[in-house]
PDB file of C-alpha atoms in Angstrom:
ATOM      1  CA  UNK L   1       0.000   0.000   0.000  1.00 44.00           C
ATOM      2  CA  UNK L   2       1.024   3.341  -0.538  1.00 49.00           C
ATOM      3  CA  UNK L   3       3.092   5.419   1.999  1.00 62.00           C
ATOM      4  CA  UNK L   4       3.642   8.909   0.713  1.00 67.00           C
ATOM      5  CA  UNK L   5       1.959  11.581  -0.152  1.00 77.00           C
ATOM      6  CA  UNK L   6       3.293  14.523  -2.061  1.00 81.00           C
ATOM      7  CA  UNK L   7       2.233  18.053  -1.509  1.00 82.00           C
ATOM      8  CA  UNK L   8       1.629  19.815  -4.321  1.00 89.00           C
ATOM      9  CA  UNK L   9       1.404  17.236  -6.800  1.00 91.00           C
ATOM     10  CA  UNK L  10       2.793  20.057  -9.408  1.00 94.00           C
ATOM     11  CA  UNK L  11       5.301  22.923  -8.980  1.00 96.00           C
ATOM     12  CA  UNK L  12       6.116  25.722 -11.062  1.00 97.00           C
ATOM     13  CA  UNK L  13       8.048  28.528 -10.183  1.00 97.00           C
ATOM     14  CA  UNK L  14      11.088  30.764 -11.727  1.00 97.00           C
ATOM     15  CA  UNK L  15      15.040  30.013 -12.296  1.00 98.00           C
ATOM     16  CA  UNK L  16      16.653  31.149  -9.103  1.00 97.00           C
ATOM     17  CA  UNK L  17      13.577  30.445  -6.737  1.00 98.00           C
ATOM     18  CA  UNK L  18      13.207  27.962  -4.273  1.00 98.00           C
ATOM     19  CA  UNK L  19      11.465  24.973  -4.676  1.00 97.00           C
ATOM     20  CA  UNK L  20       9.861  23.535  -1.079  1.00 97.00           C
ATOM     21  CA  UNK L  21       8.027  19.751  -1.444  1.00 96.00           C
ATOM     22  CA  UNK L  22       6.051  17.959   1.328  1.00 96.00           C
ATOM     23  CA  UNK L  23       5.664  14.938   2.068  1.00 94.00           C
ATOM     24  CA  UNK L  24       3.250  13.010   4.548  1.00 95.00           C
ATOM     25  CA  UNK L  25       3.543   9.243   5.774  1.00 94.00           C
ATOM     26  CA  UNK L  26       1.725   7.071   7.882  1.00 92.00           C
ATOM     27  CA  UNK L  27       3.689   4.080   9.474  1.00 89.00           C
ATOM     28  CA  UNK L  28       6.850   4.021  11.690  1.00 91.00           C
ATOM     29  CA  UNK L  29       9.906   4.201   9.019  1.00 92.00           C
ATOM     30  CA  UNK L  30      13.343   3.787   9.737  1.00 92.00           C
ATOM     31  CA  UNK L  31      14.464   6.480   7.146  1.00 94.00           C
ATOM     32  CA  UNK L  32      13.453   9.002   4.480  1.00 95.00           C
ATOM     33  CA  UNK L  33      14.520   8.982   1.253  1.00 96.00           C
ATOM     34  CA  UNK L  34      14.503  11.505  -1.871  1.00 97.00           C
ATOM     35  CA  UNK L  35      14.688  10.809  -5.544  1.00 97.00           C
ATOM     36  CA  UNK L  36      14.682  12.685  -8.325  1.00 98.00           C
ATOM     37  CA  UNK L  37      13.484  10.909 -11.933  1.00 97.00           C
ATOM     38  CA  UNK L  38      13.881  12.814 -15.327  1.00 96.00           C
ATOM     39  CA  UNK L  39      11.163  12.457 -17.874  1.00 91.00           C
ATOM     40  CA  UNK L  40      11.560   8.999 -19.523  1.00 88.00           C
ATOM     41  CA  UNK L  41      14.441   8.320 -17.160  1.00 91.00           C
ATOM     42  CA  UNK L  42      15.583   6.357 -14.498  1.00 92.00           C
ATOM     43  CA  UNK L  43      14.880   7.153 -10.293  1.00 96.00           C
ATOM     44  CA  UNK L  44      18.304   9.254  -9.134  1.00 96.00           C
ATOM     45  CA  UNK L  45      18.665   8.764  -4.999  1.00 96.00           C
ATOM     46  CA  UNK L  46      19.479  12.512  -3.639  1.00 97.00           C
ATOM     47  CA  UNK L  47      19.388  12.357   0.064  1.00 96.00           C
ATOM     48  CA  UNK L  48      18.384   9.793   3.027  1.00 96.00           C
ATOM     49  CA  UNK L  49      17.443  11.144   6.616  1.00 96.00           C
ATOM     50  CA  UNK L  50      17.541   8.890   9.210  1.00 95.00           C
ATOM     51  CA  UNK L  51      14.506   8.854  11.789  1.00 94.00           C
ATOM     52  CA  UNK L  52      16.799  10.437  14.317  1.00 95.00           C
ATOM     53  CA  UNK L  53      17.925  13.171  12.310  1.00 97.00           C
ATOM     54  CA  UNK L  54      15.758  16.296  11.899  1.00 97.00           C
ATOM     55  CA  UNK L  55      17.594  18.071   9.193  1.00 98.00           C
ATOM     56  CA  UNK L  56      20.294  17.267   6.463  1.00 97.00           C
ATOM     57  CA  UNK L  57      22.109  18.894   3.622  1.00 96.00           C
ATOM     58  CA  UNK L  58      23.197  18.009   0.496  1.00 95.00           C
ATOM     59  CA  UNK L  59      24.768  21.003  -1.935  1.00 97.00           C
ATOM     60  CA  UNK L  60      21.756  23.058  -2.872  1.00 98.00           C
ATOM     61  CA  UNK L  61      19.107  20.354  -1.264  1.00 98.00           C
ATOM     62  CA  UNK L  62      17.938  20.729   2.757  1.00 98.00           C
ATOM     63  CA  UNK L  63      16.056  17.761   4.009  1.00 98.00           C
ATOM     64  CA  UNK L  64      13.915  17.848   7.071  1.00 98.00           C
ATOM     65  CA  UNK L  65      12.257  15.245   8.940  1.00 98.00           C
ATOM     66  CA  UNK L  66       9.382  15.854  12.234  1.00 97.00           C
ATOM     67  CA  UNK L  67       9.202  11.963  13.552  1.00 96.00           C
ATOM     68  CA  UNK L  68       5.991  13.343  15.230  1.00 95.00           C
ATOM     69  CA  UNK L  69       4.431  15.147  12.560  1.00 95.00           C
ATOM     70  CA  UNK L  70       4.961  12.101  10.420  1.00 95.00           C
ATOM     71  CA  UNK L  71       6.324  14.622   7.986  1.00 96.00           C
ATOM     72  CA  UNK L  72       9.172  15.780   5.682  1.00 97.00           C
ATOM     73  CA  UNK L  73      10.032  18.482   3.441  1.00 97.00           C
ATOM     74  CA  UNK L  74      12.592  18.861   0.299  1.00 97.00           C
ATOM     75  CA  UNK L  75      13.848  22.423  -0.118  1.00 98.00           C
ATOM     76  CA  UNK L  76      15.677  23.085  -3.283  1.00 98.00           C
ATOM     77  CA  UNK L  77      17.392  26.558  -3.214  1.00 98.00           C
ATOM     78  CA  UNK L  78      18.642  28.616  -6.346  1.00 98.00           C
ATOM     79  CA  UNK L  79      16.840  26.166  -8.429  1.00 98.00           C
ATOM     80  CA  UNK L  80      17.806  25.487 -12.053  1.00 97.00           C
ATOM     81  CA  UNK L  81      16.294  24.409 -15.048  1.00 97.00           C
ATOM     82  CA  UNK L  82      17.620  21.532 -14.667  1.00 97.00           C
ATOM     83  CA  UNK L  83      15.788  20.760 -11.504  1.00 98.00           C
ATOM     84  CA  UNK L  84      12.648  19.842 -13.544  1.00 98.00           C
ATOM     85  CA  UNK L  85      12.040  16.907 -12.781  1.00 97.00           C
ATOM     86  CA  UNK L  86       9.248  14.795 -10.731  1.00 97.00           C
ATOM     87  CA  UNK L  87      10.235  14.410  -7.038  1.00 97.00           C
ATOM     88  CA  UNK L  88       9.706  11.487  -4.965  1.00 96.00           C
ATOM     89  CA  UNK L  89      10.052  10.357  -1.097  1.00 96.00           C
ATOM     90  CA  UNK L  90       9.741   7.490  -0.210  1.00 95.00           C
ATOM     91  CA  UNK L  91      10.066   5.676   3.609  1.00 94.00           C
ATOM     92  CA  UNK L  92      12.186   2.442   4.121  1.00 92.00           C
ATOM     93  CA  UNK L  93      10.611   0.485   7.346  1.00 87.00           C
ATOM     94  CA  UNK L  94       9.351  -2.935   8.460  1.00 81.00           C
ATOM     95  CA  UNK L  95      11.523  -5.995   9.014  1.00 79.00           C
ATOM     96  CA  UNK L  96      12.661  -6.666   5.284  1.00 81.00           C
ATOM     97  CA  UNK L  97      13.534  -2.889   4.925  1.00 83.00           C
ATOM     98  CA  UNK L  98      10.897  -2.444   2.251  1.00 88.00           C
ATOM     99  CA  UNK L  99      10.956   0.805   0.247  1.00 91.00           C
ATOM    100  CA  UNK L 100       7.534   2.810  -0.453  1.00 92.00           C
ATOM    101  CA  UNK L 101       6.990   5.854  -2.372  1.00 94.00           C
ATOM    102  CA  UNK L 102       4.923   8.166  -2.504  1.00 91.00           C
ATOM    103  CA  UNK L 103       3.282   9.808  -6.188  1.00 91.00           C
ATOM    104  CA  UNK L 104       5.757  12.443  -6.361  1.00 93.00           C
ATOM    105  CA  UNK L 105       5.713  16.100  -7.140  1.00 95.00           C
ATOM    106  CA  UNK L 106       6.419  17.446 -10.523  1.00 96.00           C
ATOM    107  CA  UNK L 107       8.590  20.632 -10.204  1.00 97.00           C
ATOM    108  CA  UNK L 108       8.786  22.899 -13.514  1.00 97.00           C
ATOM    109  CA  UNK L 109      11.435  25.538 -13.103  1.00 98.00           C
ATOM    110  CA  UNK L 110      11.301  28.290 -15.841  1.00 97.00           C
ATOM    111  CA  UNK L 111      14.161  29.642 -17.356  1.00 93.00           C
TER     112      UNK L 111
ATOM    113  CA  UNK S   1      30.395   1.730 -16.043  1.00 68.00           C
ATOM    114  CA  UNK S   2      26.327   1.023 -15.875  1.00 72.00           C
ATOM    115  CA  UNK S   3      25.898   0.525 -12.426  1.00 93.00           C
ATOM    116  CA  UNK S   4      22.118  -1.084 -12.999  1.00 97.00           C
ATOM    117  CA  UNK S   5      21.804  -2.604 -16.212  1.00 96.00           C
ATOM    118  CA  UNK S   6      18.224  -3.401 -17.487  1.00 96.00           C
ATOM    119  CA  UNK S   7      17.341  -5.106 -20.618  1.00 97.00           C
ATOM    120  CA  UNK S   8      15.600  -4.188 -23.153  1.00 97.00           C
ATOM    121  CA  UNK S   9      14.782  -0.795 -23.020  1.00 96.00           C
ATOM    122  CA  UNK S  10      11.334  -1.201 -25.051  1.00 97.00           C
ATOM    123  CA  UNK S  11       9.257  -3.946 -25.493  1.00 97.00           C
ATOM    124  CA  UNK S  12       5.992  -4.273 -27.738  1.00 98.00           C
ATOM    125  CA  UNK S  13       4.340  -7.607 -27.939  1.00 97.00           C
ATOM    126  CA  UNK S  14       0.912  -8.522 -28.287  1.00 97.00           C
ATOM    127  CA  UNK S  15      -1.266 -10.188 -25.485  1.00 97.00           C
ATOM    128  CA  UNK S  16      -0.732 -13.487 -24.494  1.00 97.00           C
ATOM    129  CA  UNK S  17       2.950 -13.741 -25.154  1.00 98.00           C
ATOM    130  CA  UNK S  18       5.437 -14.488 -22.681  1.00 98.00           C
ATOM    131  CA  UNK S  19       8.565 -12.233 -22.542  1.00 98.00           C
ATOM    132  CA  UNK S  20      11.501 -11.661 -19.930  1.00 98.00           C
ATOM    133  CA  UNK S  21      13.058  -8.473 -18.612  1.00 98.00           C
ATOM    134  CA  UNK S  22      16.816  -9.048 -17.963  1.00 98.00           C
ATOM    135  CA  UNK S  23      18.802  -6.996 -14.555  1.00 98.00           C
ATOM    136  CA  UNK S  24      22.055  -7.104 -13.813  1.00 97.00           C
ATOM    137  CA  UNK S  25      24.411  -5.053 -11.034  1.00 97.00           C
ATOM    138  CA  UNK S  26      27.255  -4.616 -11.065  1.00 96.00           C
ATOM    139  CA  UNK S  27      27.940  -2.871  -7.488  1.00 95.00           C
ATOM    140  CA  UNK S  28      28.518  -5.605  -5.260  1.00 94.00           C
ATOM    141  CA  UNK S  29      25.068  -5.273  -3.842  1.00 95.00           C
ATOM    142  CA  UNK S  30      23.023  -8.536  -2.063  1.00 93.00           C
ATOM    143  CA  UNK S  31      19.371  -7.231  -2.475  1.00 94.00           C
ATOM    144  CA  UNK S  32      17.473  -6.560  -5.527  1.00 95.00           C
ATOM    145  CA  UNK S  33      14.264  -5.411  -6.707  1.00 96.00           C
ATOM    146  CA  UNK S  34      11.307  -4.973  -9.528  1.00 96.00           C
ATOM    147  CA  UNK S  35       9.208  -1.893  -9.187  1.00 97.00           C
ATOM    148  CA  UNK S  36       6.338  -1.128 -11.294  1.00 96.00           C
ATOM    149  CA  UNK S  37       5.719   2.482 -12.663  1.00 96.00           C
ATOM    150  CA  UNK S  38       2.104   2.793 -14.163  1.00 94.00           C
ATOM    151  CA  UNK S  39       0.894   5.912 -16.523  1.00 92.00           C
ATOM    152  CA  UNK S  40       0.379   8.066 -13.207  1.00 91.00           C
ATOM    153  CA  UNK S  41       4.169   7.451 -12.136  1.00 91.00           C
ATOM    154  CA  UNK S  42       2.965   5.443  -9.321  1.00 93.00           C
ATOM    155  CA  UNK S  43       5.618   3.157  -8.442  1.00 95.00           C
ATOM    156  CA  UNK S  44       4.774   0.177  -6.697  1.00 94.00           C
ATOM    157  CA  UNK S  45       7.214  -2.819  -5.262  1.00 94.00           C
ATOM    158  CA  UNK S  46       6.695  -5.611  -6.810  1.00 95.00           C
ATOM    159  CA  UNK S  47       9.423  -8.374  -5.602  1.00 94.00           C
ATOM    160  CA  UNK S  48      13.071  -7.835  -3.431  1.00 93.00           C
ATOM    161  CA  UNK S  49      15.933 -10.716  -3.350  1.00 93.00           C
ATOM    162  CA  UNK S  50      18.320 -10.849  -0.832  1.00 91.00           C
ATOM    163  CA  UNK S  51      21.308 -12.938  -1.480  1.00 88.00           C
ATOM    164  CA  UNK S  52      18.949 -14.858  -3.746  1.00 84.00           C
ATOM    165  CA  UNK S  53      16.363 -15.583  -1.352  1.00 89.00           C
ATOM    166  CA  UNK S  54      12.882 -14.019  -1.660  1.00 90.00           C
ATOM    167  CA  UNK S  55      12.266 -11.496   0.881  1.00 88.00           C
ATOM    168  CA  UNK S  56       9.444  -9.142  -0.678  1.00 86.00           C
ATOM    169  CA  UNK S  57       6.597 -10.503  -2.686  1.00 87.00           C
ATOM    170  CA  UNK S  58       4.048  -7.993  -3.374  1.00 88.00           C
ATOM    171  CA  UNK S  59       0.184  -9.488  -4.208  1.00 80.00           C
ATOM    172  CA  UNK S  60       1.042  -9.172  -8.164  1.00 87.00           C
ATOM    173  CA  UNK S  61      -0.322 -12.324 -10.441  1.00 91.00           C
ATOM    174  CA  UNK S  62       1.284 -15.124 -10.295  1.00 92.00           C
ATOM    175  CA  UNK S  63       1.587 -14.460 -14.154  1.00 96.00           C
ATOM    176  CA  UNK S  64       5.039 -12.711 -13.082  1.00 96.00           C
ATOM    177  CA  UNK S  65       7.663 -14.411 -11.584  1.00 95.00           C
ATOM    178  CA  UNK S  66      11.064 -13.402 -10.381  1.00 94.00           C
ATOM    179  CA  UNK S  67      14.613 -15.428 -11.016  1.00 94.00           C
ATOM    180  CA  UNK S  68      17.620 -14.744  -8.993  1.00 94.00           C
ATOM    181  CA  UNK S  69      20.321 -17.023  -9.971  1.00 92.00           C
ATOM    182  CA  UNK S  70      22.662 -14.557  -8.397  1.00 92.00           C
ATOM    183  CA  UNK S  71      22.829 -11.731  -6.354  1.00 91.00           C
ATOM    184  CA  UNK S  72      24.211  -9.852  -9.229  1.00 95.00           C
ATOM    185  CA  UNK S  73      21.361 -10.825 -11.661  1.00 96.00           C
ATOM    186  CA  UNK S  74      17.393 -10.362 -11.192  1.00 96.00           C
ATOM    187  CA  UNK S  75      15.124 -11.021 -14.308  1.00 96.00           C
ATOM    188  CA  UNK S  76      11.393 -11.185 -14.561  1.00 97.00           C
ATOM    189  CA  UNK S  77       9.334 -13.381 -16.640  1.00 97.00           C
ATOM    190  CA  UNK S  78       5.829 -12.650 -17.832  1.00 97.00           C
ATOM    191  CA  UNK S  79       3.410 -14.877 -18.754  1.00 97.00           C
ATOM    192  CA  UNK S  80      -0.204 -14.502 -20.581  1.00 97.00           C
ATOM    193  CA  UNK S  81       0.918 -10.709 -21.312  1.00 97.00           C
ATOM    194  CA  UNK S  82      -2.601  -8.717 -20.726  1.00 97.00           C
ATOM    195  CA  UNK S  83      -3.150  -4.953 -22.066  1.00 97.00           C
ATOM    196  CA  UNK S  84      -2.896  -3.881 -18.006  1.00 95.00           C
ATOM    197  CA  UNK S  85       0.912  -5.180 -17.516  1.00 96.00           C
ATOM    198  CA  UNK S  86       1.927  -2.106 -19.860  1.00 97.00           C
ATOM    199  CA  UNK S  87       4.067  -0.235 -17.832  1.00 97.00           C
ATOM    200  CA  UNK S  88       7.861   0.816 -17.210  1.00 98.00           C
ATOM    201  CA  UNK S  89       9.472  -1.925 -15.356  1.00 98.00           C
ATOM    202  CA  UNK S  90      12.446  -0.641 -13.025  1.00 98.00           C
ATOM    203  CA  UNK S  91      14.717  -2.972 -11.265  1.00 97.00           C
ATOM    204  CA  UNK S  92      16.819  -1.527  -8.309  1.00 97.00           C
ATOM    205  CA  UNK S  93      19.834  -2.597  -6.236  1.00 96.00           C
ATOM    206  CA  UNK S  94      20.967  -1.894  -2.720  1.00 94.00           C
ATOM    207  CA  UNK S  95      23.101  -2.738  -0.034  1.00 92.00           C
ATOM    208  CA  UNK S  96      19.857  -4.116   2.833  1.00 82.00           C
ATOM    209  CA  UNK S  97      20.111  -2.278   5.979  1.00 76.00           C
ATOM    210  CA  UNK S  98      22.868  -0.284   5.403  1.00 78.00           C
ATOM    211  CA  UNK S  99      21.174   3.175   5.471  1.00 77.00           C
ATOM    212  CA  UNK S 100      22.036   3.889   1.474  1.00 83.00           C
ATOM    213  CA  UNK S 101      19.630   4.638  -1.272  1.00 92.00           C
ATOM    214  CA  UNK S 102      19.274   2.208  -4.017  1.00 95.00           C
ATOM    215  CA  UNK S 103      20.395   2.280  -7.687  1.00 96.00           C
ATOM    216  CA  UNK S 104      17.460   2.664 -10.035  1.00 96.00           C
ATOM    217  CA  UNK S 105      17.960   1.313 -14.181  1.00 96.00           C
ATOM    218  CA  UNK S 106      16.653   3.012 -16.594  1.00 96.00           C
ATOM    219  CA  UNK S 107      13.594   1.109 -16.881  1.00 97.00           C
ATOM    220  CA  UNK S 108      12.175  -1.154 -19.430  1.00 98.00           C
ATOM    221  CA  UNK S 109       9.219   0.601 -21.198  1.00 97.00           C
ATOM    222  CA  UNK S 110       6.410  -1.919 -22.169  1.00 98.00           C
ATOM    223  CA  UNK S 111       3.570  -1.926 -23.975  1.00 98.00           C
ATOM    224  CA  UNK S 112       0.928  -5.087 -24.768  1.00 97.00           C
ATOM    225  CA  UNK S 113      -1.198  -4.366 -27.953  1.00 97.00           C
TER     226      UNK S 113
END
């Protein structure tokens, strides 16, 4: 069954904005993980946050994580062009480490 | 060096067929996996090896089966291809329990006429 949920399922802003997704989960994980996928490509892993971390960084990418909340956010600063993309998270948990993902946001950045 | 290595890239074949969908890592890692990515980019696990043993074994038909005959390989046969099995098919690698992502290919794209 499904773990994540996106928010907002589509993004469009302007080359040298920030780009902020959400996402939502509903069963203890024991980490968060980020990918990006080009259209007609391939899923590219960008970051992993434990459960007891609260915040990581990664160049130009800030991940945060509220245990509590059940709750994580992808910031993307100074964003590019080629930053469009669709943007998953997904949660690894249970026994046999499974991975889940969510339906991802599609982020449109504007030259 | 292709670090996940799926084969082919495209497949067409027309319902009822059988066909195969070849993966092969080459990163040293003991678990593999098939996800499914419909036309909403919904991807959904389908089937994880571990050191060739089983470990994940979503409720998919039993039309699909997985073959491990190492932990570097993981191919997927299809049998009695139906219309709703079109789809990209991504296999995955990773390194189980280590606190790593895993290593996407670049998905096998196919389509049942």
């Amino acid at each position: 069954s499904q773990q994540g949920e996106e928010d907002p399922q589509a993004l469009s802003i302007q080359e040298g904005e920030n780009a902020t997704m959400n996402c939502s989960y509903k069963t203890s994980i024991n980490n968060l993980q980020w990918y990006r996928q080009n259209s007609g490509r391939g899923l590219v892993h960008l970051i992993l946050i434990r459960s007891n971390e609260r915040e990581k960084h990664s160049g130009r990418l800030r991940v945060t994580l509220d245990t509590s909340k059940k709750s994580s956010s992808l910031l993307i600063t100074a964003s590019r062009a080629a930053d469009t993309a669709s943007y998953f998270c997904a949660t690894e948990g249970g026994s046999n480490y499974k991975l889940t993902f969510g339906k991802g946001t599609l982020l449109t950045v504007n030259p | 060096d292709t670090a996940v290595s799926q084969t082919p890239k495209y497949l067409v074949t027309q319902m009822g067929n059988d066909k195969s969908i070849k993966c092969e890592q080459n990163l040293g890692h003991d678990t593999m996996y098939w996800y499914k990515q419909d036309s909403k980019k919904f991807l959904k696990i389908m089937f994880s090896y571990n050191n060739k043993e089983l470990i994940i074994n979503e409720t998919v038909p039993n039309r699909f089966s997985p073959k491990s005959p190492d932990k570097a390989h993981l191919n997927l046969h299809i049998n009695s291809l139906e219309l709703g099995d079109s789809a990209v098919y991504f296999c995955a690698s990773s390194q189980l329990g280590q606190g790593y992502g895993y290593t996407f290919g670049s998905g096998t794209r196919l389509t049942v006429v």
